[in-house]
Coordinates of C-alpha atoms and ligand atoms in Angstrom, one line a residue:
M14 CA -59.0 -175.6 100.7
I15 CA -61.3 -174.8 103.7
H16 CA -61.2 -177.1 106.7
H17 CA -64.8 -176.8 107.8
Q18 CA -64.4 -178.1 111.3
F19 CA -62.6 -174.8 112.1
V20 CA -65.2 -172.5 110.6
P21 CA -67.4 -171.2 113.4
Q22 CA -70.9 -172.4 113.2
K23 CA -72.5 -170.1 115.7
L24 CA -71.1 -166.7 116.8
S25 CA -72.9 -163.9 118.6
D26 CA -73.1 -160.8 116.3
K27 CA -72.7 -158.5 119.3
K28 CA -69.8 -156.1 118.9
I29 CA -67.1 -156.6 121.6
K30 CA -64.3 -154.5 122.8
G31 CA -61.4 -155.7 125.1
T32 CA -57.9 -156.8 125.7
T33 CA -56.4 -160.3 126.1
T34 CA -52.8 -161.4 126.9
W35 CA -51.3 -164.8 126.3
E36 CA -47.8 -166.1 126.7
A37 CA -46.5 -169.0 124.4
P38 CA -43.2 -170.8 124.3
S39 CA -40.9 -171.6 121.5
N40 CA -40.1 -175.2 120.7
I41 CA -37.2 -177.3 119.4
A42 CA -37.8 -180.1 116.9
L43 CA -36.2 -183.5 117.5
V44 CA -37.6 -184.8 114.2
K45 CA -37.6 -181.9 111.8
Y46 CA -40.2 -180.3 109.6
W47 CA -38.6 -179.4 106.3
G48 CA -40.7 -179.3 103.2
K49 CA -44.4 -178.4 102.9
K50 CA -47.3 -178.0 100.5
E51 CA -50.3 -175.6 100.4
P52 CA -51.9 -174.7 102.7
Q53 CA -49.0 -175.2 105.2
I54 CA -49.3 -179.0 105.1
P55 CA -46.0 -180.7 106.2
M56 CA -44.4 -183.3 104.0
N57 CA -43.5 -185.4 107.0
T58 CA -44.3 -185.8 110.7
S59 CA -42.2 -183.7 113.1
L60 CA -41.9 -183.9 116.9
S61 CA -40.6 -181.3 119.3
F62 CA -39.9 -180.4 122.9
T63 CA -41.8 -177.4 124.1
L64 CA -39.4 -174.9 125.7
S65 CA -39.9 -173.0 128.9
Q66 CA -37.7 -169.9 129.0
S67 CA -37.9 -168.7 125.4
R68 CA -41.4 -167.2 125.2
T69 CA -43.4 -164.5 123.5
I70 CA -46.0 -162.5 125.4
T71 CA -48.7 -160.9 123.2
T72 CA -51.5 -158.5 124.2
L73 CA -54.3 -158.1 121.7
S74 CA -56.7 -155.1 122.0
Y75 CA -59.8 -155.1 119.8
I76 CA -62.5 -152.5 119.1
P77 CA -65.2 -152.4 116.5
K78 CA -63.6 -150.9 113.4
K79 CA -63.8 -147.1 113.0
G80 CA -63.3 -146.9 109.2
E81 CA -64.7 -148.8 106.2
V82 CA -61.9 -151.4 106.5
A83 CA -60.5 -153.0 109.6
D84 CA -57.1 -151.9 110.5
F85 CA -54.3 -153.2 112.7
E86 CA -51.0 -152.1 114.4
V87 CA -48.1 -154.2 115.5
W88 CA -45.8 -153.2 118.3
L89 CA -42.6 -154.9 119.6
D90 CA -41.2 -153.8 122.9
N91 CA -43.4 -150.6 122.8
E92 CA -42.2 -149.7 119.4
L93 CA -44.5 -149.5 116.4
K94 CA -43.3 -152.0 113.8
E95 CA -44.4 -151.2 110.3
D96 CA -42.0 -153.8 108.9
F97 CA -43.9 -156.6 110.8
K98 CA -47.2 -155.7 109.1
P99 CA -46.9 -157.6 105.8
K100 CA -46.3 -160.9 107.6
I101 CA -49.2 -160.3 110.0
K102 CA -51.4 -159.1 107.2
K103 CA -50.7 -162.3 105.3
F104 CA -51.5 -164.3 108.4
L105 CA -54.8 -162.4 109.1
S106 CA -55.9 -163.0 105.5
R107 CA -55.1 -166.7 105.8
V108 CA -57.2 -167.1 109.0
D109 CA -60.0 -165.0 107.7
D110 CA -62.3 -167.9 106.7
Y111 CA -61.9 -169.3 110.2
L112 CA -62.4 -166.1 112.2
P113 CA -65.0 -164.3 110.0
F114 CA -65.7 -161.7 112.7
L115 CA -62.1 -160.3 112.4
G116 CA -63.0 -158.0 109.5
D117 CA -65.2 -156.0 111.9
Y118 CA -62.4 -155.0 114.3
D119 CA -59.5 -152.8 114.6
L120 CA -56.6 -154.6 116.3
K121 CA -53.6 -153.6 118.3
I122 CA -51.0 -156.3 118.7
E123 CA -48.3 -155.7 121.3
T124 CA -45.7 -158.2 121.7
T125 CA -42.5 -158.9 123.6
N126 CA -40.0 -161.8 123.7
T127 CA -38.2 -163.1 126.8
F128 CA -35.2 -163.7 124.6
P129 CA -33.3 -160.9 122.9
H130 CA -34.6 -160.1 119.4
S131 CA -31.0 -160.2 118.2
S132 CA -30.3 -163.6 119.7
G133 CA -30.9 -165.4 116.4
I134 CA -33.7 -167.4 118.0
A135 CA -36.7 -167.4 115.8
S136 CA -39.7 -165.8 117.5
S137 CA -42.1 -166.9 114.8
A138 CA -43.2 -170.1 116.6
S139 CA -43.9 -168.5 120.0
G140 CA -45.2 -165.3 118.4
M141 CA -47.7 -167.0 116.0
A142 CA -48.8 -169.3 118.9
A143 CA -49.4 -166.4 121.3
L144 CA -51.2 -164.3 118.7
S145 CA -53.4 -167.3 117.7
L146 CA -54.4 -167.8 121.4
C147 CA -55.4 -164.1 121.6
L148 CA -57.5 -164.4 118.5
M149 CA -59.2 -167.5 119.9
Q150 CA -59.9 -165.6 123.1
M151 CA -61.9 -163.1 120.9
E152 CA -63.8 -166.1 119.4
L153 CA -64.5 -167.5 122.8
E154 CA -66.1 -164.2 123.8
L155 CA -68.4 -164.5 120.8
N156 CA -69.0 -168.2 121.4
P157 CA -68.7 -168.9 125.2
E158 CA -69.8 -172.5 124.8
M159 CA -66.5 -173.5 123.1
D160 CA -64.6 -176.1 125.1
D161 CA -61.0 -175.8 126.2
A162 CA -59.8 -178.7 124.0
F163 CA -61.3 -177.1 120.8
F164 CA -59.9 -173.8 121.8
R165 CA -56.3 -175.1 122.0
H166 CA -56.8 -177.3 118.9
K167 CA -58.0 -174.4 116.8
A168 CA -55.3 -172.1 118.2
S169 CA -52.7 -174.6 116.9
F170 CA -54.6 -174.8 113.6
L171 CA -54.4 -171.0 113.2
A172 CA -50.8 -170.8 114.3
R173 CA -49.8 -173.4 111.7
L174 CA -51.2 -171.0 109.0
G175 CA -48.8 -168.3 110.4
S176 CA -45.7 -170.5 110.7
G177 CA -45.7 -174.3 110.5
S178 CA -43.6 -175.0 113.6
A179 CA -45.8 -172.6 115.6
C180 CA -48.5 -175.2 115.7
R181 CA -46.2 -177.3 118.0
S182 CA -46.1 -174.4 120.6
L183 CA -49.7 -174.8 121.9
D184 CA -49.1 -177.7 124.3
G185 CA -46.4 -178.7 126.8
G186 CA -43.9 -181.5 126.9
I187 CA -43.6 -183.3 123.6
V188 CA -45.8 -182.3 120.6
V189 CA -46.3 -184.0 117.2
W190 CA -47.4 -182.4 114.0
G191 CA -48.2 -184.3 110.9
E192 CA -50.4 -187.4 110.5
H193 CA -48.5 -190.6 111.4
P194 CA -50.0 -194.1 111.6
S195 CA -48.2 -194.8 114.9
I196 CA -49.3 -191.7 116.7
P197 CA -53.0 -191.7 117.6
G198 CA -54.7 -188.4 117.0
S199 CA -51.8 -186.9 115.0
S200 CA -52.9 -184.5 112.3
D201 CA -51.5 -182.5 109.4
L202 CA -53.7 -179.5 110.5
C203 CA -52.4 -178.9 114.0
G204 CA -50.0 -180.1 116.7
V205 CA -51.1 -182.6 119.3
G206 CA -49.6 -183.5 122.7
Y207 CA -47.6 -186.7 122.4
P208 CA -50.0 -189.3 123.5
L209 CA -47.7 -192.3 124.2
E210 CA -45.5 -193.3 127.2
I211 CA -42.6 -191.1 128.0
D212 CA -39.8 -192.1 130.4
D213 CA -39.2 -189.9 133.4
V214 CA -35.7 -189.1 132.2
F215 CA -37.3 -186.6 129.7
N216 CA -39.0 -184.6 132.5
G217 CA -37.5 -181.2 132.6
Y218 CA -35.0 -182.2 129.9
K219 CA -32.5 -179.3 129.4
D220 CA -31.8 -177.3 126.3
A221 CA -28.8 -175.0 126.5
I222 CA -29.1 -172.7 123.4
L223 CA -25.6 -171.7 122.4
I224 CA -25.7 -168.5 120.5
V225 CA -23.1 -168.9 117.7
E226 CA -24.6 -166.1 115.6
E227 CA -26.8 -163.3 116.7
G228 CA -29.1 -161.5 114.2
Q229 CA -31.4 -162.4 111.4
K230 CA -31.0 -165.6 109.4
Q231 CA -29.5 -165.3 106.0
V232 CA -31.9 -167.7 104.4
S233 CA -35.5 -167.7 105.5
S234 CA -37.1 -171.0 106.5
T235 CA -39.9 -170.3 104.0
L236 CA -37.4 -170.3 101.2
G237 CA -35.6 -173.3 102.6
H238 CA -38.9 -175.3 102.6
S239 CA -39.6 -174.3 99.0
L240 CA -36.2 -175.7 98.0
M241 CA -37.4 -179.2 99.0
D242 CA -40.0 -179.1 96.2
N243 CA -37.5 -180.2 93.5
H244 CA -34.9 -181.6 95.8
P245 CA -33.1 -184.7 94.6
F246 CA -33.3 -186.3 98.1
A247 CA -36.7 -185.1 99.1
E248 CA -38.6 -188.4 99.1
Q249 CA -35.8 -190.2 101.0
R250 CA -35.8 -187.3 103.5
F251 CA -39.5 -187.4 104.1
S252 CA -39.5 -191.2 104.6
Q253 CA -36.4 -191.0 106.9
A254 CA -38.3 -188.5 109.1
N255 CA -41.4 -190.6 109.3
A256 CA -39.3 -193.7 110.0
N257 CA -37.5 -191.8 112.7
I258 CA -40.8 -191.1 114.4
D259 CA -41.4 -194.9 114.6
Q260 CA -37.9 -195.4 116.0
L261 CA -38.3 -192.7 118.6
I262 CA -41.5 -194.2 120.1
P263 CA -39.7 -197.0 122.0
I264 CA -36.7 -194.7 122.7
L265 CA -39.0 -192.2 124.5
E266 CA -40.9 -195.0 126.3
I267 CA -37.8 -196.7 127.8
G268 CA -35.6 -193.7 128.0
D269 CA -32.9 -195.2 125.8
L270 CA -30.5 -192.2 125.7
E271 CA -27.9 -193.8 123.6
A272 CA -30.4 -194.3 120.8
F273 CA -31.9 -190.9 121.5
V274 CA -28.7 -189.0 120.9
N275 CA -28.0 -190.9 117.7
L276 CA -31.4 -190.2 116.3
V277 CA -31.6 -186.5 117.3
E278 CA -28.1 -185.7 115.9
S279 CA -28.8 -187.6 112.7
E280 CA -32.0 -185.5 112.3
A281 CA -30.1 -182.3 112.8
L282 CA -27.4 -183.2 110.3
S283 CA -29.9 -184.5 107.8
L284 CA -31.8 -181.1 107.9
H285 CA -28.5 -179.3 107.1
A286 CA -27.6 -181.8 104.5
M287 CA -30.8 -180.9 102.7
M288 CA -29.7 -177.3 102.7
M289 CA -26.2 -178.2 101.4
T290 CA -27.7 -180.3 98.6
S291 CA -30.5 -178.0 97.4
D292 CA -30.4 -175.9 94.3
P293 CA -29.2 -173.2 95.1
N294 CA -27.3 -174.8 97.9
Y295 CA -26.4 -173.0 101.1
L296 CA -24.7 -173.6 104.4
L297 CA -26.0 -172.2 107.7
M298 CA -23.5 -173.8 110.1
K299 CA -20.5 -171.7 111.0
P300 CA -17.0 -172.8 112.1
N301 CA -18.1 -172.3 115.7
T302 CA -21.1 -174.5 115.1
L303 CA -18.8 -177.3 114.1
A304 CA -16.3 -176.6 117.0
I305 CA -19.2 -176.9 119.5
I306 CA -20.4 -180.1 117.9
N307 CA -16.9 -181.6 118.1
K308 CA -16.6 -180.6 121.8
I309 CA -20.0 -182.2 122.5
W310 CA -18.9 -185.4 120.9
E311 CA -15.6 -185.4 122.8
F312 CA -17.4 -184.7 126.1
R313 CA -19.8 -187.6 125.5
R314 CA -16.9 -190.0 124.6
L315 CA -14.9 -189.1 127.7
S316 CA -17.7 -188.8 130.3
G317 CA -20.2 -191.3 129.0
I318 CA -22.9 -188.7 129.7
M319 CA -25.5 -188.8 126.9
I320 CA -25.6 -185.1 126.0
C321 CA -26.4 -184.3 122.3
F322 CA -27.0 -181.4 119.9
T323 CA -29.7 -180.4 117.6
L324 CA -29.9 -177.5 115.2
D325 CA -32.7 -175.4 113.7
A326 CA -32.3 -173.5 110.5
G327 CA -29.4 -171.4 111.7
A328 CA -25.9 -171.6 113.2
N329 CA -26.9 -171.8 116.9
V330 CA -26.5 -175.1 118.7
H331 CA -29.1 -176.6 121.0
L332 CA -27.4 -178.8 123.6
L333 CA -29.9 -181.3 125.0
Y334 CA -29.3 -183.3 128.2
P335 CA -31.1 -184.9 131.2
A336 CA -31.8 -182.5 134.1
S337 CA -29.9 -184.8 136.5
Y338 CA -26.6 -183.8 134.8
A339 CA -27.3 -180.1 134.9
K340 CA -24.4 -179.2 137.2
H341 CA -21.8 -181.2 135.3
V342 CA -23.0 -180.0 131.9
T343 CA -23.2 -176.3 132.9
S344 CA -19.6 -176.4 134.0
F345 CA -18.7 -178.0 130.7
I346 CA -20.5 -175.3 128.8
E347 CA -18.8 -172.5 130.8
R348 CA -15.4 -174.2 130.5
E349 CA -15.4 -175.4 126.9
L350 CA -18.3 -174.0 124.8
L351 CA -18.9 -170.3 125.7
K352 CA -15.7 -169.3 123.9
Y353 CA -17.4 -170.3 120.7
C354 CA -20.6 -168.3 121.4
Q355 CA -21.1 -164.7 120.2
N356 CA -20.6 -162.4 123.2
K357 CA -20.4 -165.6 125.3
K358 CA -24.1 -165.9 125.2
F359 CA -26.3 -168.9 125.8
I360 CA -29.8 -169.4 127.0
Q361 CA -30.5 -172.1 129.6
D362 CA -33.8 -173.5 128.6
E363 CA -35.7 -176.7 129.4
V364 CA -38.9 -178.6 128.5
G365 CA -41.9 -176.7 129.7
I366 CA -45.6 -176.9 130.2
G367 CA -46.9 -174.8 127.3
P368 CA -48.8 -171.5 126.9
R369 CA -50.8 -169.7 129.6
Q370 CA -53.1 -166.8 129.8
L371 CA -51.8 -163.8 131.7
Ligands
DP6_430 C1 -35.8 -176.1 110.8 O1 -41.9 -173.2 110.9 O2 -40.1 -171.6 110.6 O3 -37.0 -175.1 112.5 O4 -43.7 -172.8 108.1 O5 -42.3 -171.5 106.6 O6 -42.9 -170.6 108.9 P1 -42.6 -171.8 108.0 O7 -41.3 -172.5 108.6 P2 -40.8 -172.7 110.1 O8 -39.8 -173.9 109.8 C2 -39.1 -174.5 110.9 C3 -38.1 -175.4 110.4 C4 -37.1 -176.0 111.4 C5 -37.5 -177.4 111.8 C6 -38.7 -177.5 112.8 O9 -38.9 -176.6 113.6 O10 -39.4 -178.6 112.7

């Protein structure tokens, strides 16, 4: 299926040569994307905080192709990565209809992450977002009349074709992906900045990423999504997520943190419940994931401070809390949680402003 609004109508046929660098952040979903159909269309609406410290920086160099077929190289931290090529190749072929000039260029993609590769944090969201921005920069050179809004919109559209959650990394604050009747402008094709009221308590909201397990995930998200296809609870899960978006709107508007923590934790556990009840079933939480969750609950009960957790498709725990409690919560992390983290590692992140060109 071709989405014609993203196929360029006019492009200069001049041959260009150059380099562009973009930095894009990771994001953490509050309402989870889990389940999709072709071509990367989500089965429910998802909503995320854009992060600030966990970022990918990508430099794209392009020259008119030397051989018959266009070629590309992928580098991570100054090391040529042959094993990254199949994923990037698939992405480039998926975006081919939308960037028809690409077949005329040899590309060099150089990328680096601000978080350690082994930290267990997925770099696909920030990585695909940064690469899509670089590709859009090429298109901009061939069509200088393109406006900024379309540039970002299409970058998100392209990023989605690389990795679904990546399309939520093209804007700051809170981003929504997936058409929803209550969110004006929301789309299945790309992420959009959350357009409704947000209480100030969510400004600079903190996300301490507690690294329970370093290294690669045992089960890829792509496989996990596909297990939703014949999942006995799929329909209920998709309606639950969409209903949670409706519930979240007033919560974000008035800053109702008690309702917020309830909803966010329920989303995280529902995501993992889907994994535990798929065929084949699997479990990504580790004993230390559960130990941290219990400590978070205990801290909340004893202090009355509305911290909460969320999880992505792995064992690490994202501890979310208002910026005003930073001191208190940091000492709680150091005192009670670091002992459950691999090599006592955590990343102090927070809600950020989105990508930028370097
Ligand atoms: C659990 O975006 O990594 O993090 O589209 O197959 O690349 P693909 O999957 P991916 O899935 C992310 C799933 C999640 C929830 C979320 O971020 O919404």
